[in-house]
C-alpha positions as a Markdown table, in Angstrom:
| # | Residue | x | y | z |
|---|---|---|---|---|
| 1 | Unk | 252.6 | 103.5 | -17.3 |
| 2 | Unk | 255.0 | 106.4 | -16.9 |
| 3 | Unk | 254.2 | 109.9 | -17.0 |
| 4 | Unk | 255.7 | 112.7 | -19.1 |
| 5 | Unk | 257.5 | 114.0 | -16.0 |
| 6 | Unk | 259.1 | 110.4 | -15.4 |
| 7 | Unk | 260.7 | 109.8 | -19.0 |
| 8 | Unk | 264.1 | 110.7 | -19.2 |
| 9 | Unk | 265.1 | 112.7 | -22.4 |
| 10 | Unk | 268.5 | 112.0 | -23.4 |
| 11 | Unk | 270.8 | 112.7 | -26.4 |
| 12 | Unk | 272.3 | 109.6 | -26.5 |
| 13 | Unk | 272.9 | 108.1 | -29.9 |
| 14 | Unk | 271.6 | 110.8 | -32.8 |
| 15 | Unk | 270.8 | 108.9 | -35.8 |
| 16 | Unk | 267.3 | 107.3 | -35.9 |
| 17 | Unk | 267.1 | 103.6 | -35.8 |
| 18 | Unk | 267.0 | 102.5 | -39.5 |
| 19 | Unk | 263.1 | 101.2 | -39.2 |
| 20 | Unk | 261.7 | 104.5 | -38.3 |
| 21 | Unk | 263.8 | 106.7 | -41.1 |
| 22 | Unk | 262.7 | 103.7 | -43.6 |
| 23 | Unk | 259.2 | 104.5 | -42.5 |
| 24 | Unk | 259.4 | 107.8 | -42.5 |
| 25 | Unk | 260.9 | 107.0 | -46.3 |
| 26 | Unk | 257.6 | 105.5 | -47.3 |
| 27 | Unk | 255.2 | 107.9 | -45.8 |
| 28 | Unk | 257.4 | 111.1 | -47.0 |
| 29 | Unk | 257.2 | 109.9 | -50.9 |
| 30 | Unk | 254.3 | 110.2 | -51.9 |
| 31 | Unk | 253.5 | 113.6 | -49.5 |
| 32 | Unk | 256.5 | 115.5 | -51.3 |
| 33 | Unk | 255.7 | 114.0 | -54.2 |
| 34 | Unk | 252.3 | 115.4 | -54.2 |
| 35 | Unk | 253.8 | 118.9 | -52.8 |
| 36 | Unk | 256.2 | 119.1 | -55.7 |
| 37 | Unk | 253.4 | 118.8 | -58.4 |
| 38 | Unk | 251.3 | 121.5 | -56.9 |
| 39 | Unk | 254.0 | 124.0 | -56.5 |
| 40 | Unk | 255.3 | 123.2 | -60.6 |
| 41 | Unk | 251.6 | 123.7 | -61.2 |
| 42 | Unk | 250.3 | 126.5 | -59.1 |
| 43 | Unk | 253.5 | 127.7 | -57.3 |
| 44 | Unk | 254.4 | 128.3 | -53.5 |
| 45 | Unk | 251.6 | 129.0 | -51.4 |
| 46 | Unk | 249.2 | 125.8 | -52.6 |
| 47 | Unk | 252.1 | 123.3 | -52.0 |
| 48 | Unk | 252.8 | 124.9 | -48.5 |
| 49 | Unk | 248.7 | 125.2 | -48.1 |
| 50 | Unk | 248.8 | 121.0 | -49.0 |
| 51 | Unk | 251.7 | 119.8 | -46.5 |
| 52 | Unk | 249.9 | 121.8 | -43.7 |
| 53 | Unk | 246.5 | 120.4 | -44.5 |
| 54 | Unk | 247.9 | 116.7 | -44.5 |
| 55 | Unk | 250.0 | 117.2 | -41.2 |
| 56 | Unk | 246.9 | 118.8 | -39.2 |
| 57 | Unk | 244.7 | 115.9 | -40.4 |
| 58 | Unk | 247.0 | 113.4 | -39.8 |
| 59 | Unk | 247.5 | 114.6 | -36.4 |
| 60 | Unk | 244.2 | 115.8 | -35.7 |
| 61 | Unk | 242.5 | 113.0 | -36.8 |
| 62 | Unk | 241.2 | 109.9 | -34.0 |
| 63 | Unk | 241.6 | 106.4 | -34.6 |
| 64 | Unk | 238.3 | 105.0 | -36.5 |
| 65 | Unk | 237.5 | 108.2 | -37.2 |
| 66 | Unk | 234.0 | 110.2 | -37.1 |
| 67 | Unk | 233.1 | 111.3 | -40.4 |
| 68 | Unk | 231.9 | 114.3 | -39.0 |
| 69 | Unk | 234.8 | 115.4 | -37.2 |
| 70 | Unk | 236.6 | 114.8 | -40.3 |
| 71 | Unk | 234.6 | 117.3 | -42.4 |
| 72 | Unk | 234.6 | 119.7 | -39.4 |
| 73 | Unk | 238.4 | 119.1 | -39.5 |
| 74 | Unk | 238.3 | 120.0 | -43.0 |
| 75 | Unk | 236.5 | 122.8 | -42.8 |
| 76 | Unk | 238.6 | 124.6 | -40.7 |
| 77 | Unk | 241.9 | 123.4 | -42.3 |
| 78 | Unk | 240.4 | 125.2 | -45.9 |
| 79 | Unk | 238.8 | 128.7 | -43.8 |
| 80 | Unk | 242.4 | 129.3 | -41.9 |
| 81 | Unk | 244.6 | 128.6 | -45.1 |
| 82 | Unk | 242.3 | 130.2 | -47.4 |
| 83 | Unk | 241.8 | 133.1 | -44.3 |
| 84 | Unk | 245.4 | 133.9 | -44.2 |
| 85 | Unk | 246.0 | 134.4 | -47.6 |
| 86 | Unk | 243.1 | 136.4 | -47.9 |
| 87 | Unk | 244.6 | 138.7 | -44.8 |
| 88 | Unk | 248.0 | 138.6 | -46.4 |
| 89 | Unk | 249.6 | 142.1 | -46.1 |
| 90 | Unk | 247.0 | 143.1 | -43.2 |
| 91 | Unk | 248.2 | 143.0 | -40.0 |
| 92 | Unk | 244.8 | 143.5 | -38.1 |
| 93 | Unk | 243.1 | 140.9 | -40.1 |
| 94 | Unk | 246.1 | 138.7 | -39.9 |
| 95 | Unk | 245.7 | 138.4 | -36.0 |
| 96 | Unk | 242.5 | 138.0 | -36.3 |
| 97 | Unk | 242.0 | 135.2 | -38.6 |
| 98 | Unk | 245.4 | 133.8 | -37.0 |
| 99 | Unk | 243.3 | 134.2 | -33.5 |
| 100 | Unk | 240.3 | 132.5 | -34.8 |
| 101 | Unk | 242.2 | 129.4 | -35.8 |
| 102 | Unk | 243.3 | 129.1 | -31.9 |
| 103 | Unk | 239.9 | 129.2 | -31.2 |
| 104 | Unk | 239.5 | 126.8 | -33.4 |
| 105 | Unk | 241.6 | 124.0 | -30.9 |
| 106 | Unk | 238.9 | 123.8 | -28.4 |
| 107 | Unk | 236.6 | 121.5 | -30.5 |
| 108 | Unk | 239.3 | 119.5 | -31.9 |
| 109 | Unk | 241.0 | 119.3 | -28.2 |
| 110 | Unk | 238.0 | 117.5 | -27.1 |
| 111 | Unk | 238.2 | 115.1 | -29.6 |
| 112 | Unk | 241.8 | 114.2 | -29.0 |
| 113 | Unk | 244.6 | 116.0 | -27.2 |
| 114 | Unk | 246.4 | 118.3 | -29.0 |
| 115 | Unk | 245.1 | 117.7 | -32.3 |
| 116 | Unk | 245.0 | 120.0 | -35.0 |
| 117 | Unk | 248.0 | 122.1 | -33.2 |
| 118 | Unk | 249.5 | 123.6 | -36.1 |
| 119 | Unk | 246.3 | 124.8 | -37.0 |
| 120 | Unk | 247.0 | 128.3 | -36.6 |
| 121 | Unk | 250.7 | 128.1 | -38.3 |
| 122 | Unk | 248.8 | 127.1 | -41.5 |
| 123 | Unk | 247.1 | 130.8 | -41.3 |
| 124 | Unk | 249.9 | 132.1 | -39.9 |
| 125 | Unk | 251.9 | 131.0 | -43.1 |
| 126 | Unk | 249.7 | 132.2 | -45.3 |
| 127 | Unk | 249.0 | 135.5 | -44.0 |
| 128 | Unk | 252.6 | 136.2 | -43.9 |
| 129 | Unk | 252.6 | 135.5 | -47.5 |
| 130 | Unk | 251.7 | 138.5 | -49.4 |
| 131 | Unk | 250.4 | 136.8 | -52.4 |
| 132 | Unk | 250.8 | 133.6 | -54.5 |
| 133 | Unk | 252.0 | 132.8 | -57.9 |
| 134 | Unk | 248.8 | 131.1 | -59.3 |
| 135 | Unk | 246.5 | 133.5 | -61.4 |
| 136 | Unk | 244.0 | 132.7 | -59.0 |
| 137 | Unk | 246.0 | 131.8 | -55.2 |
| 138 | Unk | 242.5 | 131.7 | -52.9 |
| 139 | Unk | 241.2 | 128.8 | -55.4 |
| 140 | Unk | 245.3 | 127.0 | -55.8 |
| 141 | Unk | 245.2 | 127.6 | -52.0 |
| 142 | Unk | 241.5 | 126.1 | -51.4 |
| 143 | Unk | 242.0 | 123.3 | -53.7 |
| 144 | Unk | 245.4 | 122.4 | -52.1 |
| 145 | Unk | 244.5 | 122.5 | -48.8 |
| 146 | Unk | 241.5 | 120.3 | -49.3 |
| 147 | Unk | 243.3 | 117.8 | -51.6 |
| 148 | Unk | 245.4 | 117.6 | -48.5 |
| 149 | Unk | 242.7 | 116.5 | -46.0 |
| 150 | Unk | 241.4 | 114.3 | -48.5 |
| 151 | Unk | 245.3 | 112.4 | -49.0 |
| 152 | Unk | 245.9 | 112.5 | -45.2 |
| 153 | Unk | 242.4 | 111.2 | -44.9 |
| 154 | Unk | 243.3 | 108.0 | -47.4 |
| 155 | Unk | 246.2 | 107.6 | -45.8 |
| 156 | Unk | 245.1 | 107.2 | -42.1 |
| 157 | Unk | 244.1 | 103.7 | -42.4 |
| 158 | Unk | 246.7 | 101.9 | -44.5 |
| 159 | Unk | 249.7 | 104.0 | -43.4 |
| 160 | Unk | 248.3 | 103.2 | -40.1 |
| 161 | Unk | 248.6 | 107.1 | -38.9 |
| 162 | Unk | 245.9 | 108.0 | -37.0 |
| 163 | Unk | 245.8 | 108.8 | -33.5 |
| 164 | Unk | 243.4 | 107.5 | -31.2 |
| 165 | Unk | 241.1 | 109.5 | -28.8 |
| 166 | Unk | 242.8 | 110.9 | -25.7 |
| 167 | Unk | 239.9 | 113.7 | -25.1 |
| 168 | Unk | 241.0 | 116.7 | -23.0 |
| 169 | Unk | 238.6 | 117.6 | -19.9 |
| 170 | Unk | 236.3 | 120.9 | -21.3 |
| 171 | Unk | 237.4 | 123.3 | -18.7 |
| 172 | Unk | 241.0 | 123.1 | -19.6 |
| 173 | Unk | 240.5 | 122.4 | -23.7 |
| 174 | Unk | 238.5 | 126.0 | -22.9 |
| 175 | Unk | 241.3 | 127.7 | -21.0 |
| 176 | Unk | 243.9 | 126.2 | -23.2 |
| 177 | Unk | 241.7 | 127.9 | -26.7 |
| 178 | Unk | 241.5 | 130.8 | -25.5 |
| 179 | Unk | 244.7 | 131.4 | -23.8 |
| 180 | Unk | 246.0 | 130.2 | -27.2 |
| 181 | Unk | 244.1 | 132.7 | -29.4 |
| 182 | Unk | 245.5 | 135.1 | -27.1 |
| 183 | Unk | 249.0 | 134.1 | -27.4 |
| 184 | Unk | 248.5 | 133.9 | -31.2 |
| 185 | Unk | 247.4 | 137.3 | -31.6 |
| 186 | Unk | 250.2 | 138.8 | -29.6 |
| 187 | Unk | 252.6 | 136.6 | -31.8 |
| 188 | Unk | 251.0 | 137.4 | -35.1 |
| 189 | Unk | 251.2 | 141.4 | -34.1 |
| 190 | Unk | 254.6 | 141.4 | -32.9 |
| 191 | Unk | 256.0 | 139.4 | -36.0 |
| 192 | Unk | 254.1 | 141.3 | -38.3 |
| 193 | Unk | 254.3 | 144.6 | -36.6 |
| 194 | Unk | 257.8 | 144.5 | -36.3 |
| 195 | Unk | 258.4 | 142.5 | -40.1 |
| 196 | Unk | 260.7 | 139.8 | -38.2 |
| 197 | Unk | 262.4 | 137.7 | -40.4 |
| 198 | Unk | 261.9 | 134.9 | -39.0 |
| 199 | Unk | 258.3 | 135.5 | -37.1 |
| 200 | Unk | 257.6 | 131.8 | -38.0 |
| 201 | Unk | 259.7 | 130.2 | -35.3 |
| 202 | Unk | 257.5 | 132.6 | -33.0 |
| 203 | Unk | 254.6 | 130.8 | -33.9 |
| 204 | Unk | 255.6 | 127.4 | -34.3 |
| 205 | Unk | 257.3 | 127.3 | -30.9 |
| 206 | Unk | 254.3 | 128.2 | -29.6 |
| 207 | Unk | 252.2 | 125.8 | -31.0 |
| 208 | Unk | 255.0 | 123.3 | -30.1 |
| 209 | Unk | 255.5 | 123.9 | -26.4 |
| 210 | Unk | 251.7 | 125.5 | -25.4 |
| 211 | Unk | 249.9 | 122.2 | -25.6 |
| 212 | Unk | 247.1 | 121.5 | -23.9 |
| 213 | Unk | 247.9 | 118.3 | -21.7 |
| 214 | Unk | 248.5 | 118.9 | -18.5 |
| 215 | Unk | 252.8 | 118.4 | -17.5 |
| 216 | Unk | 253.9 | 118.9 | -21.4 |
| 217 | Unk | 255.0 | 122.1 | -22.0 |
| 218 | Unk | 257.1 | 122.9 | -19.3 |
| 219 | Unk | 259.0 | 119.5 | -20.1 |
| 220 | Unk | 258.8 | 120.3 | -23.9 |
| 221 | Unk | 259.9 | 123.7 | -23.1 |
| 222 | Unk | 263.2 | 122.8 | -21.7 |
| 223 | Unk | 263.5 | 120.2 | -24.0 |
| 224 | Unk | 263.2 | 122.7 | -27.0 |
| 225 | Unk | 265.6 | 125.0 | -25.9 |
| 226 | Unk | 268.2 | 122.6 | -25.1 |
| 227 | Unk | 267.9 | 121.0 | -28.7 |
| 228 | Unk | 267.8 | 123.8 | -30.5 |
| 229 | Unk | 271.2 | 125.7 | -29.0 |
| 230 | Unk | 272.8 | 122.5 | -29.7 |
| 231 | Unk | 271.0 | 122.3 | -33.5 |
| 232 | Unk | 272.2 | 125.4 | -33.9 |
| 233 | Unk | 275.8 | 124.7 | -33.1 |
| 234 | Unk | 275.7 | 122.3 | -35.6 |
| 235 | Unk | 273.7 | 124.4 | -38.1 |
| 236 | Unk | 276.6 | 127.0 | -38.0 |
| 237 | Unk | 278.9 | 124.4 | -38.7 |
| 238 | Unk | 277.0 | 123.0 | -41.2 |
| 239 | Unk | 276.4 | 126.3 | -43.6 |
| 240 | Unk | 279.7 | 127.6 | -43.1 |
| 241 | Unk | 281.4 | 124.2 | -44.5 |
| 242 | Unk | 278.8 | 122.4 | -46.8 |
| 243 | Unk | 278.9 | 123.4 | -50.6 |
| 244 | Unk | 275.5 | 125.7 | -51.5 |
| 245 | Unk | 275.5 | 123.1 | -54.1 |
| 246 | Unk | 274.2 | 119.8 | -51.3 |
| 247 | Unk | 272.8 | 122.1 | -49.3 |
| 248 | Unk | 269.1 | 121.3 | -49.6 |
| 249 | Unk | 270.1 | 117.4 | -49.8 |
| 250 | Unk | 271.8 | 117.9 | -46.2 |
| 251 | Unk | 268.6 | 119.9 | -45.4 |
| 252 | Unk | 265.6 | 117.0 | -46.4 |
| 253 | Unk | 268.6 | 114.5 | -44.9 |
| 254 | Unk | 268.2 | 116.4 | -41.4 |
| 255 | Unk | 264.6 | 116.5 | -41.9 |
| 256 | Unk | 263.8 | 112.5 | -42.2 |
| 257 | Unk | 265.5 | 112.2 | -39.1 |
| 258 | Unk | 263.7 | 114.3 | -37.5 |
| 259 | Unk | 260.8 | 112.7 | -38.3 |
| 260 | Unk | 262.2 | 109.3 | -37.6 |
| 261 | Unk | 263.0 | 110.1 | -34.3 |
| 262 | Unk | 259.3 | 111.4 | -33.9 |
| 263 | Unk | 257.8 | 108.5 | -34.1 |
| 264 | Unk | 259.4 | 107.8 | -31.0 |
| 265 | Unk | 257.6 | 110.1 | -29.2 |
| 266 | Unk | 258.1 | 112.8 | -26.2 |
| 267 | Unk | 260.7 | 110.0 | -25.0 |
| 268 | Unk | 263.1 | 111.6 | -27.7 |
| 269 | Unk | 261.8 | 115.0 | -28.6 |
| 270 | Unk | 265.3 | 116.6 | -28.0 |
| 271 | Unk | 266.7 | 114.2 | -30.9 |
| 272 | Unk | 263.7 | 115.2 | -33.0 |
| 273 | Unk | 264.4 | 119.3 | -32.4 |
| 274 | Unk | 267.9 | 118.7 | -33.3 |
| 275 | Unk | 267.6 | 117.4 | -36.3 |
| 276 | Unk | 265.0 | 119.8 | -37.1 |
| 277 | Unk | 266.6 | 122.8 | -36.8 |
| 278 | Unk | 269.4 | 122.5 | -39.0 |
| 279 | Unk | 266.4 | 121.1 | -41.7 |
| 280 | Unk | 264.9 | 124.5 | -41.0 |
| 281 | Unk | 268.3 | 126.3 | -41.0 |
| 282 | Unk | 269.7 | 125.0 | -44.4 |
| 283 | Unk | 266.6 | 125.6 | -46.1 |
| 284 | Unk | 266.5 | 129.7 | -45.1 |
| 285 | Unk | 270.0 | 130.1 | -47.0 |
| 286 | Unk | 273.1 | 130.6 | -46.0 |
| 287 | Unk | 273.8 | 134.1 | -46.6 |
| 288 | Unk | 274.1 | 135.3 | -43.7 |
| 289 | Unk | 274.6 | 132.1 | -40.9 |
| 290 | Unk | 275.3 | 133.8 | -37.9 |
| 291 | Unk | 272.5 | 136.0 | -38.2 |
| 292 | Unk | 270.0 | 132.9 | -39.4 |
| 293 | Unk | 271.2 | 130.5 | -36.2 |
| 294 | Unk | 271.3 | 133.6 | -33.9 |
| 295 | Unk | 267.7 | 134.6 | -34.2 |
| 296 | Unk | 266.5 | 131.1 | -34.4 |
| 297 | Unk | 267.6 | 130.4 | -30.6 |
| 298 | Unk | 267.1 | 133.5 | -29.2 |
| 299 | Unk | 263.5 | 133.3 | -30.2 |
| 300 | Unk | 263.5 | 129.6 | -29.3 |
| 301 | Unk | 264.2 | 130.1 | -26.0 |
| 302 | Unk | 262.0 | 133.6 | -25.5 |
| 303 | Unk | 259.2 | 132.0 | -26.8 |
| 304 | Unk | 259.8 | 128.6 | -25.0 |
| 305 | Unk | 259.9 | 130.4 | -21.7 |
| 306 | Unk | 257.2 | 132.1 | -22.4 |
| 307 | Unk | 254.4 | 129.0 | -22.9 |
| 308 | Unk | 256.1 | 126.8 | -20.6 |
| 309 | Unk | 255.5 | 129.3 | -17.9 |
| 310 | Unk | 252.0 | 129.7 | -19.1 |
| 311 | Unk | 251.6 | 126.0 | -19.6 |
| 312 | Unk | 252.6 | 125.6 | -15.9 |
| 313 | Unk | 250.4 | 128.4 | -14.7 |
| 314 | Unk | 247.2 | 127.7 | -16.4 |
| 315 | Unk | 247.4 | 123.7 | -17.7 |
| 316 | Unk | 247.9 | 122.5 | -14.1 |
| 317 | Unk | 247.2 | 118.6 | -13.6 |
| 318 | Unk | 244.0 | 118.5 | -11.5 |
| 319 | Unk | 244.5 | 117.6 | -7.8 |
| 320 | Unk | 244.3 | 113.6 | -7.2 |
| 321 | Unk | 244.5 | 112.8 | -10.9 |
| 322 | Unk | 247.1 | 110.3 | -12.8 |
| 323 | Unk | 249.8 | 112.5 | -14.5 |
| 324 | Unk | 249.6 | 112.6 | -18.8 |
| 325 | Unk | 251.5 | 109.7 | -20.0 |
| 326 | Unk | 252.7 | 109.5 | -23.9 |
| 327 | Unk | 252.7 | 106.0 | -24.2 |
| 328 | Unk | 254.7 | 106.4 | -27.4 |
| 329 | Unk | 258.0 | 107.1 | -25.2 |
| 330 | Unk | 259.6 | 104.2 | -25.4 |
| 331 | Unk | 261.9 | 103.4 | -22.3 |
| 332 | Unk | 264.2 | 101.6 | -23.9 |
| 333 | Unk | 264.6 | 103.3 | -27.0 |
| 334 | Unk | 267.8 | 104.4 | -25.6 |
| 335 | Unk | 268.9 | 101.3 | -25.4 |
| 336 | Unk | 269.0 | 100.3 | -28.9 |
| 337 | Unk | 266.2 | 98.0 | -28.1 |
| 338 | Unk | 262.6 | 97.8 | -28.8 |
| 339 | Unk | 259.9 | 97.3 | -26.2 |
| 340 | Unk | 256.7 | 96.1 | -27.0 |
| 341 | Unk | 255.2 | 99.8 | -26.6 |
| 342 | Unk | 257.4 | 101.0 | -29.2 |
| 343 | Unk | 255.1 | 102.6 | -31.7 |
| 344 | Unk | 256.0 | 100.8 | -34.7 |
| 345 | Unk | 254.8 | 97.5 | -33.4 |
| 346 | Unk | 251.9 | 99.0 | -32.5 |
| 347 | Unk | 250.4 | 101.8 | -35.1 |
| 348 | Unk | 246.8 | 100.9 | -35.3 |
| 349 | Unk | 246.7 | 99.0 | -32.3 |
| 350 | Unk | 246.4 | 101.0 | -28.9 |
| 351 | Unk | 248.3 | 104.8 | -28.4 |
| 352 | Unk | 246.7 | 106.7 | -26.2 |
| 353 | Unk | 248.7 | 109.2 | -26.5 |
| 354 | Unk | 246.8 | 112.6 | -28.2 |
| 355 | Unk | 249.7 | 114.2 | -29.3 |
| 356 | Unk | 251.6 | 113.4 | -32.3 |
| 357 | Unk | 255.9 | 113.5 | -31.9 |
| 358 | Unk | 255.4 | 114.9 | -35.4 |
| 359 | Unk | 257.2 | 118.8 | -34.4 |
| 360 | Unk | 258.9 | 121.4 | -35.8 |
């Protein structure tokens, strides 16, 4: 089985193979679906609340899943959604509630690797809100972000989209926690000390590249950096010549293929960051697109360098053991064939792997 270090990550072709983007079809549906109803209903903040909730369980969760774990996933989906909003417009809390939900990885890291990662986005999110448009957002937020857990968690056995366990030693799911809460705060402070525009993309590159098996995030690192300067090339392009009118179209377009090429796994995580970033460009606006693809690299890249190098430093693979595999690379993906590890032949049979390709 290859390690992370040994699968080449090339651009090759750029659409997704037409049986992951038709899967990625199915499982989208009824998620947006649900996400458009809650936002006519209760407005911004819930529907946001219930597409973090179902991408943390999904991810987070292991294959035959421990009810326990479940409810403790739960849990601590509802307290950093619900925590965020009710820090919204304070910075001090706001790092600490966004601090809190790093913490928060250690438990879930030694259930599976990597899970729950965008754990503290969700409160980051939120606390960078400043209010909602229900009549009562901590109860529209609550309620979404549960009714997301409970969806992801009826989903996970017939859309086959659970992750088994790939359990990360304690000592490094401890260093990894709290070197993340750390990280966090700092992130959290700057972006809403400084009111950056885009302070997101601080946190979710974090999250991203800072995981906590051993080898990742310096490879994700590069990896990031290179697909995003060449998204944003073609982001540029893209809202300086499409019509305002398609824009959003273009946007969810850009985003199915990114999640296509997800399912993939780390073999193709520069095809799924290239896709996502004009997804995430498109749908900022395009008032100002110089500006908008501008600060989306440079803060790609600083915060990239930054958690790779920690990543390197402080997730080192322990003397005389195997390097981290993602047995969801698929070596011949490139290829245009499929081999018999390619993921969709086997969801729900064994993948080791404890990181979803699911990435921002």
């Amino acid at each position: 089985m290859r390690g992370v270090r040994d699968v080449p990550d090339r651009f090759g072709a750029v659409p997704p193979p037409w049986k992951q983007t038709k899967s990625v079809l199915v499982i989208l549906a009824p998620i947006l679906g649900a996400a458009a109803a809650v936002y006519a209903v209760a407005g911004t903040l819930p529907a946001v609340a219930l597409l973090f909730a179902v991408i943390v369980s999904v991810t987070a969760v292991p294959a035959l899943p421990l009810w326990p774990d479940c409810v403790v996933l739960a849990a601590a989906t509802v307290a950093a959604t619900v925590g965020g909003l009710l820090a919204a417009g304070h910075t001090g809390w706001s790092v600490a509630v966004v601090s809190a939900a790093g913490l928060c990885l250690y438990v879930a890291n030694r259930r599976t690797a990597g899970a729950a990662s965008y754990l503290p986005m969700a409160a980051f999110v939120q606390a960078g809100s400043g209010g909602a448009a229900s009549d009562k957002p901590l109860l529209a937020v609550g309620l979404a972000a549960a009714a997301g857990v409970a969806f992801a968690a009826l989903m996970i056995k017939p859309a086959k989209l659970h992750l088994p366990r790939s359990p990360v030693d304690r000592r490094t799911a401890l260093r990894h926690s709290l070197l993340m809460a750390a990280c966090c705060a700092v992130a959290t402070w700057v972006s809403f000390g400084f009111h950056l525009i885009h302070g997101m993309w601080v946190m979710l590159t974090l999250c991203v590249v800072f995981v906590p098996t051993p080898g990742q995030g310096p490879r994700k690192a590069v990896d990031r950096v290179v697909a995003t300067v060449a998204g944003g090339v073609a982001s540029f392009v893209l809202l300086v010549t499409v019509p305002k009118q398609v824009t959003l179209l273009v946007a969810v377009v850009c985003i199915v293929f990114s999640v296509a090429w997800s399912l993939k796994g780390l073999a193709v995580y520069r095809k799924t960051v290239f896709w996502t970033t004009p997804g995430a460009l498109l749908m900022g606006g395009a008032a100002t697109p110089g500006d908008l693809v501008l600060n989306r690299v440079v803060i790609t890249i600083v915060v990239a360098a930054v958690a790779g190098t920690l990543a390197s430093v402080f997730l080192v693979q322990p003397p005389g053991a195997e390097p981290a595999a993602d047995p969801q690379a698929d070596p011949e993906a490139e290829s245009g064939t499929e081999s018999e590890s390619a993921p969709l032949r086997r969801m729900g049979r064994s993948n080791r792997t404890g990181h979803s390709g699911l990435t921002g």
